[in-house]
């Protein structure tokens, strides 16, 4: 995207070209970057500064509508749409879903693999484990499939509406939730009285200079501290500079609570377990 709309409030808006926006000083960029949207479809947009290896600064969006003129299909975007369609199929055909937090981070899509057969094989084993743990057989879901965080994140970013579904979702062998109560976009995050975790998701606007705090693009009052898992996360997802996180999609199993002054909501990764988080870097539009 070469242009983006910046909407500070209902009465103040301006279209910036990427060339004008990158010439703003750092303070102005930080103030404006969470107010950007696609001028064609209105989808939330992000700004990525120029990279250390010479990539140009750009605007982009993970929320383009499918018929948006600014949406440029690519193999990676098509892959995300396939993941969204696969999760939609799960929602239609299955009784429940088990989150596989141990699913590997794929380097590339493997060829000649039937996703349904792969999911089915893993689901059978997972179902047996759940049956062993539950005390009441009549409460066991008869159709249980397993999905990794990558596919769930892509489906949410691509509008699968998993976060509005009544599908049962297992986060462990003994813990299940209705999907609509488990998956929470950052913009709707609220501290839970009993401190129960949720699957929070959305996109990253930017980080602090030390790359130890993530700031969601979906809202301005939420912060995600990652200092304790930073090294492992960055190694796992190939993150080397701040630009790698700008516009990235993220999903994490975490706890939401207020900061000391109750001015900002903090979402902290549950159990400091990096496997309960997935980050998918944005591609230049």
Tab-separated table of N, CA, C and O in Angstrom, residues 54-142:
chain	number	residue	atom	x	y	z
A	54	UNK	N	17.530	-3.079	3.491
A	54	UNK	CA	17.193	-2.296	2.310
A	54	UNK	C	15.760	-2.326	1.829
A	54	UNK	O	15.421	-1.660	0.840
A	55	UNK	N	14.864	-3.073	2.498
A	55	UNK	CA	13.456	-3.061	2.093
A	55	UNK	C	12.852	-1.690	2.398
A	55	UNK	O	13.121	-1.102	3.435
A	56	UNK	N	12.020	-1.200	1.499
A	56	UNK	CA	11.433	0.131	1.641
A	56	UNK	C	10.362	0.156	2.726
A	56	UNK	O	9.756	-0.874	3.049
A	57	UNK	N	10.105	1.337	3.272
A	57	UNK	CA	8.988	1.508	4.208
A	57	UNK	C	7.686	1.271	3.450
A	57	UNK	O	7.605	1.479	2.228
A	58	UNK	N	6.661	0.829	4.157
A	58	UNK	CA	5.397	0.541	3.482
A	58	UNK	C	4.234	0.588	4.471
A	58	UNK	O	4.419	0.513	5.683
A	59	UNK	N	3.038	0.723	3.918
A	59	UNK	CA	1.799	0.492	4.653
A	59	UNK	C	1.308	-0.907	4.280
A	59	UNK	O	1.626	-1.434	3.209
A	60	UNK	N	0.505	-1.500	5.142
A	60	UNK	CA	-0.098	-2.789	4.839
A	60	UNK	C	-1.297	-3.018	5.729
A	60	UNK	O	-1.582	-2.220	6.632
A	61	UNK	N	-2.019	-4.090	5.477
A	61	UNK	CA	-3.180	-4.427	6.312
A	61	UNK	C	-3.364	-5.934	6.351
A	61	UNK	O	-3.204	-6.611	5.333
A	62	UNK	N	-3.688	-6.462	7.532
A	62	UNK	CA	-4.053	-7.873	7.669
A	62	UNK	C	-5.566	-8.034	7.615
A	62	UNK	O	-6.074	-9.145	7.744
A	63	UNK	N	-6.292	-6.925	7.414
A	63	UNK	CA	-7.755	-6.951	7.495
A	63	UNK	C	-8.434	-6.469	6.220
A	63	UNK	O	-9.563	-6.007	6.248
A	64	UNK	N	-7.741	-6.566	5.072
A	64	UNK	CA	-8.387	-6.206	3.811
A	64	UNK	C	-9.637	-7.060	3.595
A	64	UNK	O	-9.652	-8.260	3.893
A	65	UNK	N	-10.691	-6.455	3.042
A	65	UNK	CA	-11.834	-7.236	2.602
A	65	UNK	C	-11.427	-7.976	1.330
A	65	UNK	O	-10.542	-7.537	0.588
A	66	UNK	N	-12.077	-9.109	1.070
A	66	UNK	CA	-11.659	-9.974	-0.032
A	66	UNK	C	-11.752	-9.282	-1.390
A	66	UNK	O	-11.006	-9.618	-2.316
A	67	UNK	N	-12.659	-8.312	-1.531
A	67	UNK	CA	-12.811	-7.621	-2.815
A	67	UNK	C	-12.110	-6.264	-2.842
A	67	UNK	O	-12.325	-5.458	-3.747
A	68	UNK	N	-11.256	-6.009	-1.855
A	68	UNK	CA	-10.563	-4.721	-1.774
A	68	UNK	C	-9.550	-4.593	-2.913
A	68	UNK	O	-8.772	-5.510	-3.185
A	69	UNK	N	-9.524	-3.440	-3.565
A	69	UNK	CA	-8.600	-3.198	-4.668
A	69	UNK	C	-7.147	-3.180	-4.200
A	69	UNK	O	-6.225	-3.422	-4.986
A	70	UNK	N	-6.945	-2.894	-2.921
A	70	UNK	CA	-5.577	-2.824	-2.389
A	70	UNK	C	-5.060	-4.181	-1.938
A	70	UNK	O	-3.903	-4.301	-1.548
A	71	UNK	N	-5.927	-5.191	-1.977
A	71	UNK	CA	-5.511	-6.539	-1.562
A	71	UNK	C	-4.827	-7.232	-2.725
A	71	UNK	O	-5.421	-7.454	-3.780
A	72	UNK	N	-3.557	-7.558	-2.558
A	72	UNK	CA	-2.789	-8.202	-3.618
A	72	UNK	C	-2.524	-9.652	-3.230
A	72	UNK	O	-1.740	-9.914	-2.310
A	73	UNK	N	-3.185	-10.598	-3.916
A	73	UNK	CA	-2.999	-12.012	-3.565
A	73	UNK	C	-1.537	-12.448	-3.682
A	73	UNK	O	-0.790	-11.939	-4.506
A	74	UNK	N	-1.155	-13.364	-2.842
A	74	UNK	CA	0.181	-13.953	-2.882
A	74	UNK	C	0.050	-15.382	-2.382
A	74	UNK	O	-0.989	-15.783	-1.852
A	75	UNK	N	1.106	-16.166	-2.539
A	75	UNK	CA	1.059	-17.552	-2.070
A	75	UNK	C	0.820	-17.619	-0.577
A	75	UNK	O	0.085	-18.466	-0.090
A	76	UNK	N	1.444	-16.699	0.179
A	76	UNK	CA	1.272	-16.708	1.622
A	76	UNK	C	-0.153	-16.306	2.010
A	76	UNK	O	-0.755	-16.893	2.913
A	77	UNK	N	-0.715	-15.317	1.314
A	77	UNK	CA	-2.080	-14.900	1.624
A	77	UNK	C	-3.077	-15.989	1.240
A	77	UNK	O	-4.076	-16.204	1.942
A	78	UNK	N	-2.811	-16.661	0.125
A	78	UNK	CA	-3.672	-17.780	-0.260
A	78	UNK	C	-3.605	-18.884	0.786
A	78	UNK	O	-4.605	-19.544	1.078
A	79	UNK	N	-2.430	-19.089	1.342
A	79	UNK	CA	-2.250	-20.094	2.394
A	79	UNK	C	-3.069	-19.722	3.631
A	79	UNK	O	-3.696	-20.578	4.262
A	80	UNK	N	-3.065	-18.438	3.983
A	80	UNK	CA	-3.854	-17.986	5.120
A	80	UNK	C	-5.338	-18.219	4.875
A	80	UNK	O	-6.071	-18.631	5.783
A	81	UNK	N	-5.796	-17.963	3.649
A	81	UNK	CA	-7.203	-18.173	3.321
A	81	UNK	C	-7.554	-19.663	3.380
A	81	UNK	O	-8.653	-20.029	3.811
A	82	UNK	N	-6.628	-20.528	2.958
A	82	UNK	CA	-6.871	-21.972	3.064
A	82	UNK	C	-7.018	-22.387	4.523
A	82	UNK	O	-7.868	-23.211	4.873
A	83	UNK	N	-6.170	-21.817	5.372
A	83	UNK	CA	-6.274	-22.116	6.800
A	83	UNK	C	-7.630	-21.665	7.346
A	83	UNK	O	-8.247	-22.370	8.156
A	84	UNK	N	-8.071	-20.483	6.925
A	84	UNK	CA	-9.374	-19.976	7.379
A	84	UNK	C	-10.498	-20.901	6.931
A	84	UNK	O	-11.415	-21.208	7.710
A	85	UNK	N	-10.437	-21.355	5.692
A	85	UNK	CA	-11.479	-22.258	5.180
A	85	UNK	C	-11.452	-23.599	5.902
A	85	UNK	O	-12.498	-24.198	6.152
A	86	UNK	N	-10.253	-24.070	6.246
A	86	UNK	CA	-10.147	-25.338	6.968
A	86	UNK	C	-10.777	-25.236	8.352
A	86	UNK	O	-11.485	-26.142	8.796
A	87	UNK	N	-10.539	-24.116	9.040
A	87	UNK	CA	-11.130	-23.920	10.364
A	87	UNK	C	-12.642	-23.762	10.256
A	87	UNK	O	-13.393	-24.272	11.087
A	88	UNK	N	-13.111	-23.091	9.215
A	88	UNK	CA	-14.553	-22.967	9.000
A	88	UNK	C	-15.175	-24.344	8.834
A	88	UNK	O	-16.278	-24.609	9.332
A	89	UNK	N	-14.481	-25.232	8.119
A	89	UNK	CA	-14.981	-26.589	7.924
A	89	UNK	C	-15.046	-27.336	9.246
A	89	UNK	O	-15.989	-28.098	9.502
A	90	UNK	N	-14.042	-27.130	10.089
A	90	UNK	CA	-14.051	-27.731	11.422
A	90	UNK	C	-15.270	-27.263	12.207
A	90	UNK	O	-15.950	-28.052	12.882
A	91	UNK	N	-15.566	-25.977	12.113
A	91	UNK	CA	-16.700	-25.413	12.835
A	91	UNK	C	-18.018	-26.021	12.371
A	91	UNK	O	-18.950	-26.187	13.157
A	92	UNK	N	-18.093	-26.391	11.097
A	92	UNK	CA	-19.316	-26.956	10.542
A	92	UNK	C	-19.465	-28.446	10.846
A	92	UNK	O	-20.563	-28.923	11.094
A	93	UNK	N	-18.340	-29.181	10.833
A	93	UNK	CA	-18.420	-30.634	10.860
A	93	UNK	C	-18.029	-31.278	12.181
A	93	UNK	O	-18.306	-32.463	12.388
A	94	UNK	N	-17.359	-30.544	13.063
A	94	UNK	CA	-16.815	-31.165	14.270
A	94	UNK	C	-17.555	-30.728	15.522
A	94	UNK	O	-18.163	-29.657	15.566
A	95	UNK	N	-17.473	-31.573	16.541
A	95	UNK	CA	-18.083	-31.265	17.827
A	95	UNK	C	-17.161	-30.426	18.704
A	95	UNK	O	-17.609	-29.702	19.580
A	96	UNK	N	-15.843	-30.574	18.474
A	96	UNK	CA	-14.891	-29.868	19.327
A	96	UNK	C	-13.537	-29.794	18.640
A	96	UNK	O	-13.262	-30.504	17.670
A	97	UNK	N	-12.700	-28.940	19.188
A	97	UNK	CA	-11.353	-28.724	18.640
A	97	UNK	C	-10.351	-28.731	19.785
A	97	UNK	O	-10.602	-28.137	20.829
A	98	UNK	N	-9.243	-29.407	19.590
A	98	UNK	CA	-8.155	-29.410	20.557
A	98	UNK	C	-7.029	-28.526	20.026
A	98	UNK	O	-6.574	-28.707	18.897
A	99	UNK	N	-6.567	-27.554	20.816
A	99	UNK	CA	-5.448	-26.717	20.402
A	99	UNK	C	-4.148	-27.484	20.612
A	99	UNK	O	-3.857	-27.944	21.720
A	100	UNK	N	-3.373	-27.616	19.544
A	100	UNK	CA	-2.081	-28.292	19.614
A	100	UNK	C	-0.992	-27.236	19.808
A	100	UNK	O	-0.498	-26.657	18.843
A	101	UNK	N	-0.624	-26.982	21.058
A	101	UNK	CA	0.392	-25.972	21.346
A	101	UNK	C	1.793	-26.427	20.924
A	101	UNK	O	2.714	-25.614	20.878
A	102	UNK	N	1.952	-27.704	20.629
A	102	UNK	CA	3.260	-28.232	20.249
A	102	UNK	C	3.447	-28.340	18.748
A	102	UNK	O	4.471	-28.856	18.288
A	103	UNK	N	2.479	-27.859	17.988
A	103	UNK	CA	2.617	-27.907	16.527
A	103	UNK	C	3.857	-27.111	16.109
A	103	UNK	O	4.076	-25.992	16.586
A	104	UNK	N	4.701	-27.667	15.230
A	104	UNK	CA	5.930	-26.970	14.838
A	104	UNK	C	5.654	-25.746	13.987
A	104	UNK	O	4.602	-25.640	13.359
A	105	UNK	N	6.588	-24.821	13.992
A	105	UNK	CA	6.496	-23.654	13.113
A	105	UNK	C	6.970	-24.090	11.740
A	105	UNK	O	8.140	-24.444	11.569
A	106	UNK	N	6.086	-24.126	10.747
A	106	UNK	CA	6.480	-24.646	9.436
A	106	UNK	C	7.397	-23.681	8.691
A	106	UNK	O	7.201	-22.469	8.711
A	107	UNK	N	8.413	-24.240	8.056
A	107	UNK	CA	9.299	-23.417	7.226
A	107	UNK	C	8.650	-23.151	5.884
A	107	UNK	O	8.833	-22.114	5.280
A	108	UNK	N	7.891	-24.110	5.407
A	108	UNK	CA	7.163	-23.945	4.162
A	108	UNK	C	6.057	-24.975	4.107
A	108	UNK	O	6.076	-25.970	4.803
A	109	UNK	N	5.074	-24.685	3.266
A	109	UNK	CA	3.943	-25.605	3.118
A	109	UNK	C	4.412	-26.882	2.420
A	109	UNK	O	5.034	-26.827	1.367
A	110	UNK	N	4.180	-28.042	3.016
A	110	UNK	CA	4.582	-29.283	2.389
A	110	UNK	C	3.624	-29.640	1.258
A	110	UNK	O	2.422	-29.486	1.374
A	111	UNK	N	4.196	-30.136	0.176
A	111	UNK	CA	3.387	-30.488	-0.986
A	111	UNK	C	2.765	-31.872	-0.812
A	111	UNK	O	3.259	-32.712	-0.064
A	112	UNK	N	1.671	-32.094	-1.541
A	112	UNK	CA	1.015	-33.405	-1.620
A	112	UNK	C	0.622	-33.937	-0.246
A	112	UNK	O	0.778	-35.120	0.049
A	113	UNK	N	0.127	-33.058	0.596
A	113	UNK	CA	-0.373	-33.486	1.901
A	113	UNK	C	-1.849	-33.155	1.972
A	113	UNK	O	-2.243	-32.022	1.722
A	114	UNK	N	-2.662	-34.140	2.263
A	114	UNK	CA	-4.094	-33.930	2.402
A	114	UNK	C	-4.373	-33.462	3.816
A	114	UNK	O	-4.261	-34.240	4.760
A	115	UNK	N	-4.732	-32.161	4.016
A	115	UNK	CA	-4.930	-31.631	5.366
A	115	UNK	C	-5.974	-32.397	6.164
A	115	UNK	O	-5.844	-32.595	7.359
A	116	UNK	N	-7.045	-32.849	5.475
A	116	UNK	CA	-8.116	-33.540	6.187
A	116	UNK	C	-7.619	-34.870	6.757
A	116	UNK	O	-7.936	-35.252	7.872
A	117	UNK	N	-6.801	-35.586	5.967
A	117	UNK	CA	-6.282	-36.861	6.450
A	117	UNK	C	-5.308	-36.648	7.603
A	117	UNK	O	-5.308	-37.374	8.585
A	118	UNK	N	-4.482	-35.590	7.466
A	118	UNK	CA	-3.511	-35.315	8.528
A	118	UNK	C	-4.215	-34.934	9.816
A	118	UNK	O	-3.867	-35.392	10.898
A	119	UNK	N	-5.238	-34.071	9.684
A	119	UNK	CA	-5.998	-33.649	10.864
A	119	UNK	C	-6.719	-34.833	11.480
A	119	UNK	O	-6.753	-35.017	12.684
A	120	UNK	N	-7.298	-35.690	10.610
A	120	UNK	CA	-8.037	-36.833	11.113
A	120	UNK	C	-7.181	-37.787	11.910
A	120	UNK	O	-7.578	-38.286	12.948
A	121	UNK	N	-5.955	-38.036	11.426
A	121	UNK	CA	-5.063	-38.948	12.127
A	121	UNK	C	-4.692	-38.415	13.496
A	121	UNK	O	-4.683	-39.136	14.483
A	122	UNK	N	-4.397	-37.114	13.554
A	122	UNK	CA	-4.015	-36.511	14.826
A	122	UNK	C	-5.217	-36.452	15.759
A	122	UNK	O	-5.108	-36.616	16.964
A	123	UNK	N	-6.408	-36.220	15.182
A	123	UNK	CA	-7.611	-36.100	15.998
A	123	UNK	C	-7.921	-37.401	16.720
A	123	UNK	O	-8.347	-37.406	17.866
A	124	UNK	N	-7.704	-38.542	16.020
A	124	UNK	CA	-8.001	-39.835	16.638
A	124	UNK	C	-7.202	-40.055	17.899
A	124	UNK	O	-7.725	-40.448	18.935
A	125	UNK	N	-5.895	-39.751	17.814
A	125	UNK	CA	-5.038	-39.935	18.985
A	125	UNK	C	-5.429	-38.985	20.098
A	125	UNK	O	-5.484	-39.354	21.275
A	126	UNK	N	-5.721	-37.727	19.723
A	126	UNK	CA	-6.087	-36.725	20.728
A	126	UNK	C	-7.387	-37.097	21.420
A	126	UNK	O	-7.540	-36.973	22.620
A	127	UNK	N	-8.340	-37.594	20.645
A	127	UNK	CA	-9.628	-37.972	21.204
A	127	UNK	C	-9.470	-39.063	22.265
A	127	UNK	O	-10.096	-39.023	23.312
A	128	UNK	N	-8.599	-40.042	21.977
A	128	UNK	CA	-8.397	-41.119	22.943
A	128	UNK	C	-7.904	-40.568	24.276
A	128	UNK	O	-8.320	-41.007	25.342
A	129	UNK	N	-6.979	-39.585	24.209
A	129	UNK	CA	-6.423	-39.016	25.429
A	129	UNK	C	-7.501	-38.299	26.231
A	129	UNK	O	-7.556	-38.382	27.450
A	130	UNK	N	-8.383	-37.577	25.530
A	130	UNK	CA	-9.442	-36.848	26.225
A	130	UNK	C	-10.397	-37.823	26.895
A	130	UNK	O	-10.824	-37.622	28.024
A	131	UNK	N	-10.739	-38.910	26.196
A	131	UNK	CA	-11.646	-39.905	26.754
A	131	UNK	C	-11.073	-40.485	28.046
A	131	UNK	O	-11.785	-40.730	29.014
A	132	UNK	N	-9.766	-40.692	28.082
A	132	UNK	CA	-9.130	-41.258	29.272
A	132	UNK	C	-9.266	-40.335	30.471
A	132	UNK	O	-9.385	-40.775	31.608
A	133	UNK	N	-9.263	-39.024	30.215
A	133	UNK	CA	-9.228	-38.072	31.322
A	133	UNK	C	-10.619	-37.722	31.851
A	133	UNK	O	-10.761	-37.378	33.007
A	134	UNK	N	-11.638	-37.759	30.996
A	134	UNK	CA	-12.961	-37.322	31.406
A	134	UNK	C	-13.684	-38.408	32.196
A	134	UNK	O	-13.610	-39.599	31.879
A	135	UNK	N	-14.429	-37.981	33.213
A	135	UNK	CA	-15.112	-38.949	34.084
A	135	UNK	C	-16.463	-39.382	33.525
A	135	UNK	O	-16.937	-40.464	33.832
A	136	UNK	N	-17.076	-38.500	32.729
A	136	UNK	CA	-18.415	-38.798	32.242
A	136	UNK	C	-18.375	-39.005	30.722
A	136	UNK	O	-18.275	-38.044	29.965
A	137	UNK	N	-18.459	-40.254	30.260
A	137	UNK	CA	-18.356	-40.542	28.833
A	137	UNK	C	-19.388	-39.810	27.989
A	137	UNK	O	-19.128	-39.479	26.850
A	138	UNK	N	-20.577	-39.552	28.533
A	138	UNK	CA	-21.602	-38.910	27.735
A	138	UNK	C	-21.297	-37.436	27.464
A	138	UNK	O	-21.980	-36.789	26.684
A	139	UNK	N	-20.265	-36.910	28.106
A	139	UNK	CA	-19.892	-35.526	27.858
A	139	UNK	C	-18.776	-35.406	26.818
A	139	UNK	O	-18.389	-34.325	26.430
A	140	UNK	N	-18.256	-36.542	26.364
A	140	UNK	CA	-17.153	-36.511	25.419
A	140	UNK	C	-17.667	-36.148	24.037
A	140	UNK	O	-18.670	-36.675	23.564
A	141	UNK	N	-16.966	-35.253	23.365
A	141	UNK	CA	-17.342	-34.870	22.018
A	141	UNK	C	-16.993	-36.008	21.054
A	141	UNK	O	-15.906	-36.576	21.096
A	142	UNK	N	-17.929	-36.338	20.172
A	142	UNK	CA	-17.728	-37.468	19.277
A	142	UNK	C	-16.839	-37.124	18.093
A	142	UNK	O	-16.246	-38.006	17.490
